[in-house]
Amino acid sequence: MKAAPVVAIDGPTASGKGAVSEGVAAALGWHYLDSGALYRLVGLAALRAGVGHDDPQGLAGLAQGLDVRFDGGGVRLAGEDVSAAIRATEVGAMASRIAGHAPLRAALLDRQRALRRPPGLVADGRDMGTVVFPDAILKIFLTAAVEVRAERRYKQLIEKGFSATLTDLLHDLRERDRRDTERAAAPLVAAKDAVLVDSTERSLSEVIDLVVGLARDRL
Ligand code: DC
């Protein structure tokens, strides 16, 4: 049997991957994987359990035993709704710090692939097109200027009731870009066959329409 088709959407933090991927999944009627949420969940679990960011085996163990449920746009960890908690800045920073460990990435691989189901999957992250779903029918590498990404993240955080400053966010994004691109295990790079999309001057709906059009052409 042929595996369900995948659209892979990779790019840096706050490039709009999440909103674009959700929109594309809704338009196509496909499933959606927010792989960053898995790294954030491990980050949250590690902070709570006191497992250090420098303990690859401990982190891989946490990832293997993670009791996760995605339901209706929310995410539950051992039954508790942690949809808001995993978006906190310190959880994102922990996720970025631990994401460089190969054993942790390996522990999350099958979990991500298991979500590939008919009629199709839109997967967003850093290594969807390069490592997790190399046979995706369409690979998008989504970028935007770092200043625009910081502003978007600022608005998101304030709307959710978190406090933030633009200067701190800009610093944090640059730091995260550096860590995500310089790490040895599955660094953030565009797949050779990815389509590069810059959303700096495009609205969300323009980007969604563009990606949906490209995906339909390949089905
Ligand atoms: O997309 P995000 O900001 O929610 O991701 C949180 C962190 O998880 C990010 O800094 C890097 C890591 N990540 C990863 O290494 N690989 C993925 N496929 C998704 C996220």
Short mmCIF file of C-alpha atoms and ligand atoms in Angstrom, two decimals:
data_model
loop_
_atom_site.label_atom_id
_atom_site.label_comp_id
_atom_site.label_asym_id
_atom_site.label_seq_id
_atom_site.Cartn_x
_atom_site.Cartn_y
_atom_site.Cartn_z
CA MET A 1 0.00 0.00 0.00
CA LYS A 2 1.25 3.48 -0.84
CA ALA A 3 2.05 5.63 2.18
CA ALA A 4 -0.16 8.69 2.74
CA PRO A 5 1.25 11.87 1.13
CA VAL A 6 3.13 14.37 3.31
CA VAL A 7 3.66 18.11 2.90
CA ALA A 8 6.74 19.09 4.96
CA ILE A 9 7.02 22.69 6.16
CA ASP A 10 10.33 23.58 7.80
CA GLY A 11 11.82 26.86 8.89
CA PRO A 12 13.11 28.90 11.83
CA THR A 13 11.23 29.79 15.00
CA ALA A 14 8.30 32.20 14.49
CA SER A 15 8.47 32.05 10.69
CA GLY A 16 4.73 31.33 10.68
CA LYS A 17 5.12 27.58 10.08
CA GLY A 18 2.45 26.67 12.61
CA ALA A 19 -0.26 28.95 11.27
CA VAL A 20 0.61 28.13 7.65
CA SER A 21 0.64 24.37 8.32
CA GLU A 22 -2.68 24.43 10.15
CA GLY A 23 -4.22 26.44 7.30
CA VAL A 24 -2.83 24.08 4.66
CA ALA A 25 -4.00 21.00 6.60
CA ALA A 26 -7.50 22.50 6.96
CA ALA A 27 -7.68 23.40 3.24
CA LEU A 28 -6.60 19.91 2.15
CA GLY A 29 -8.58 18.11 4.89
CA TRP A 30 -5.37 16.43 6.12
CA HIS A 31 -3.87 15.68 9.55
CA TYR A 32 -1.42 18.09 11.13
CA LEU A 33 1.80 17.38 13.04
CA ASP A 34 3.35 20.19 15.11
CA SER A 35 6.70 18.49 15.74
CA GLY A 36 7.99 21.48 17.74
CA ALA A 37 5.28 20.71 20.31
CA LEU A 38 6.94 17.32 20.94
CA TYR A 39 10.31 18.97 21.67
CA ARG A 40 8.53 21.52 23.87
CA LEU A 41 6.71 18.70 25.73
CA VAL A 42 10.00 16.98 26.47
CA GLY A 43 11.40 20.37 27.54
CA LEU A 44 8.50 20.92 29.91
CA ALA A 45 8.71 17.37 31.29
CA ALA A 46 12.47 17.79 31.81
CA LEU A 47 12.08 21.11 33.63
CA ARG A 48 9.44 19.55 35.90
CA ALA A 49 11.40 16.34 36.55
CA GLY A 50 14.69 18.15 37.06
CA VAL A 51 16.37 16.37 34.11
CA GLY A 52 19.22 18.59 32.85
CA HIS A 53 19.62 19.86 29.28
CA ASP A 54 23.02 18.12 29.28
CA ASP A 55 21.64 14.61 30.00
CA PRO A 56 20.96 13.01 26.58
CA GLN A 57 20.00 9.57 27.91
CA GLY A 58 17.74 10.99 30.61
CA LEU A 59 16.02 13.16 27.99
CA ALA A 60 15.65 10.25 25.55
CA GLY A 61 14.09 8.22 28.40
CA LEU A 62 11.61 11.03 29.08
CA ALA A 63 10.77 11.23 25.36
CA GLN A 64 10.15 7.47 25.14
CA GLY A 65 7.79 7.45 28.10
CA LEU A 66 5.97 10.65 27.16
CA ASP A 67 2.18 10.23 27.53
CA VAL A 68 1.00 12.69 24.87
CA ARG A 69 -2.41 13.24 23.37
CA PHE A 70 -3.22 15.81 20.69
CA ASP A 71 -6.93 16.64 20.79
CA GLY A 72 -8.85 19.38 19.01
CA GLY A 73 -5.91 21.76 18.61
CA GLY A 74 -4.78 21.21 22.23
CA VAL A 75 -2.15 18.94 23.72
CA ARG A 76 -2.25 16.85 26.89
CA LEU A 77 0.68 15.54 28.91
CA ALA A 78 -0.36 12.67 31.19
CA GLY A 79 -3.95 13.95 30.93
CA GLU A 80 -3.13 17.57 31.85
CA ASP A 81 -3.86 20.30 29.28
CA VAL A 82 -0.43 21.89 28.70
CA SER A 83 -1.29 23.73 25.44
CA ALA A 84 -0.46 27.12 27.02
CA ALA A 85 2.40 25.92 29.26
CA ILE A 86 4.48 24.58 26.35
CA ARG A 87 4.37 28.01 24.65
CA ALA A 88 6.18 29.75 27.53
CA THR A 89 9.52 31.30 26.53
CA GLU A 90 11.55 29.24 29.01
CA VAL A 91 10.03 26.00 27.68
CA GLY A 92 10.88 27.04 24.11
CA ALA A 93 14.43 27.83 25.17
CA MET A 94 14.75 24.44 26.90
CA ALA A 95 13.32 22.71 23.79
CA SER A 96 15.90 24.43 21.60
CA ARG A 97 18.71 23.51 23.97
CA ILE A 98 17.82 19.81 24.20
CA ALA A 99 16.92 19.39 20.51
CA GLY A 100 20.60 18.94 19.62
CA HIS A 101 20.83 15.54 21.32
CA ALA A 102 20.73 12.68 18.79
CA PRO A 103 19.27 10.06 21.24
CA LEU A 104 16.34 12.37 21.99
CA ARG A 105 15.71 12.98 18.28
CA ALA A 106 15.83 9.23 17.62
CA ALA A 107 13.32 8.62 20.43
CA LEU A 108 10.85 11.03 18.80
CA LEU A 109 11.24 9.72 15.24
CA ASP A 110 8.71 6.84 15.30
CA ARG A 111 6.19 8.93 17.19
CA GLN A 112 6.26 11.48 14.36
CA ARG A 113 6.10 8.91 11.55
CA ALA A 114 3.17 7.15 13.23
CA LEU A 115 1.07 10.27 12.62
CA ARG A 116 1.29 9.78 8.85
CA ARG A 117 -2.22 8.62 8.00
CA PRO A 118 -4.63 8.94 5.04
CA PRO A 119 -5.69 11.17 3.44
CA GLY A 120 -2.38 12.95 4.19
CA LEU A 121 -0.23 14.80 6.71
CA VAL A 122 1.07 18.35 6.90
CA ALA A 123 4.14 18.27 9.16
CA ASP A 124 5.87 21.35 10.52
CA GLY A 125 9.30 21.58 12.16
CA ARG A 126 12.99 21.84 11.38
CA ASP A 127 13.81 18.45 9.84
CA MET A 128 10.49 17.26 8.39
CA GLY A 129 11.76 17.32 4.78
CA THR A 130 15.35 16.34 5.51
CA VAL A 131 15.05 13.54 8.11
CA VAL A 132 11.55 12.55 9.21
CA PHE A 133 9.69 12.51 5.86
CA PRO A 134 12.36 12.64 3.12
CA ASP A 135 9.77 11.32 0.62
CA ALA A 136 7.32 14.20 1.20
CA ILE A 137 5.52 15.17 -2.03
CA LEU A 138 6.20 18.83 -1.26
CA LYS A 139 8.86 20.43 0.94
CA ILE A 140 8.56 24.09 1.88
CA PHE A 141 11.31 26.06 3.62
CA LEU A 142 9.56 29.05 5.17
CA THR A 143 11.54 32.09 6.28
CA ALA A 144 10.93 35.72 7.21
CA ALA A 145 13.17 38.55 8.39
CA VAL A 146 14.11 38.08 12.05
CA GLU A 147 12.61 41.48 13.02
CA VAL A 148 9.25 40.50 11.52
CA ARG A 149 9.37 37.15 13.28
CA ALA A 150 10.09 38.87 16.61
CA GLU A 151 7.09 41.18 16.14
CA ARG A 152 4.81 38.28 15.27
CA ARG A 153 5.98 36.29 18.30
CA TYR A 154 5.54 39.38 20.51
CA LYS A 155 1.89 39.78 19.43
CA GLN A 156 1.24 36.05 19.96
CA LEU A 157 2.68 36.06 23.48
CA ILE A 158 0.85 39.22 24.56
CA GLU A 159 -2.44 37.83 23.20
CA LYS A 160 -1.90 34.70 25.28
CA GLY A 161 -1.30 36.76 28.41
CA PHE A 162 2.49 36.25 28.66
CA SER A 163 4.75 39.23 29.27
CA ALA A 164 7.52 39.90 26.73
CA THR A 165 9.71 42.65 25.28
CA LEU A 166 10.71 42.98 21.64
CA THR A 167 14.39 43.39 22.50
CA ASP A 168 14.46 40.14 24.52
CA LEU A 169 12.54 38.29 21.81
CA LEU A 170 14.89 39.44 19.07
CA HIS A 171 17.86 38.30 21.13
CA ASP A 172 16.16 34.97 21.91
CA LEU A 173 15.26 34.33 18.24
CA ARG A 174 18.81 35.02 17.05
CA GLU A 175 20.16 32.71 19.73
CA ARG A 176 17.69 29.98 18.75
CA ASP A 177 18.42 30.36 15.02
CA ARG A 178 22.08 29.93 15.79
CA ARG A 179 21.53 26.80 17.93
CA ASP A 180 19.06 25.26 15.46
CA THR A 181 21.34 25.77 12.44
CA GLU A 182 24.70 24.98 14.03
CA ARG A 183 23.85 21.72 15.82
CA ALA A 184 25.31 18.49 14.48
CA ALA A 185 22.12 16.37 14.72
CA ALA A 186 19.49 17.27 12.10
CA PRO A 187 20.38 20.97 11.83
CA LEU A 188 17.91 23.44 10.39
CA VAL A 189 18.68 23.48 6.67
CA ALA A 190 16.47 23.58 3.61
CA ALA A 191 16.18 20.18 1.91
CA LYS A 192 17.83 20.24 -1.53
CA ASP A 193 14.43 19.80 -3.16
CA ALA A 194 12.60 22.34 -0.96
CA VAL A 195 10.71 25.35 -2.31
CA LEU A 196 11.93 28.50 -0.50
CA VAL A 197 9.11 30.80 0.61
CA ASP A 198 9.80 34.16 2.28
CA SER A 199 6.78 35.39 4.22
CA THR A 200 8.22 38.79 5.22
CA GLU A 201 5.93 40.62 2.83
CA ARG A 202 3.22 38.03 2.34
CA SER A 203 0.06 37.66 4.40
CA LEU A 204 -0.79 34.36 6.07
CA SER A 205 -3.56 33.62 3.58
CA GLU A 206 -1.27 34.35 0.62
CA VAL A 207 1.27 31.84 1.91
CA ILE A 208 -1.41 29.22 2.61
CA ASP A 209 -2.87 29.61 -0.92
CA LEU A 210 0.58 29.33 -2.45
CA VAL A 211 1.41 26.11 -0.56
CA VAL A 212 -2.01 24.52 -1.15
CA GLY A 213 -1.66 25.26 -4.89
CA LEU A 214 1.78 23.65 -5.01
CA ALA A 215 0.53 20.60 -3.07
CA ARG A 216 -2.52 20.10 -5.36
CA ASP A 217 -0.25 20.25 -8.43
CA ARG A 218 1.69 17.27 -7.06
CA LEU A 219 -1.20 15.00 -6.07
O1 DC B 1 8.83 25.26 16.33
P1 DC B 1 9.03 25.45 17.81
O2 DC B 1 9.57 26.83 18.15
O3 DC B 1 7.78 25.12 18.58
O4 DC B 1 10.14 24.38 18.26
C1 DC B 1 10.71 24.37 19.53
C2 DC B 1 12.14 23.87 19.46
O5 DC B 1 12.16 22.49 19.11
C3 DC B 1 13.04 24.57 18.45
O6 DC B 1 13.86 25.55 19.03
C4 DC B 1 13.89 23.48 17.84
C5 DC B 1 13.19 22.20 18.21
N1 DC B 1 12.67 21.47 17.05
C6 DC B 1 13.51 20.61 16.39
O7 DC B 1 14.69 20.55 16.71
N2 DC B 1 13.04 19.84 15.37
C7 DC B 1 11.76 19.92 14.98
N3 DC B 1 11.32 19.15 13.98
C8 DC B 1 10.87 20.82 15.63
C9 DC B 1 11.36 21.59 16.66
#
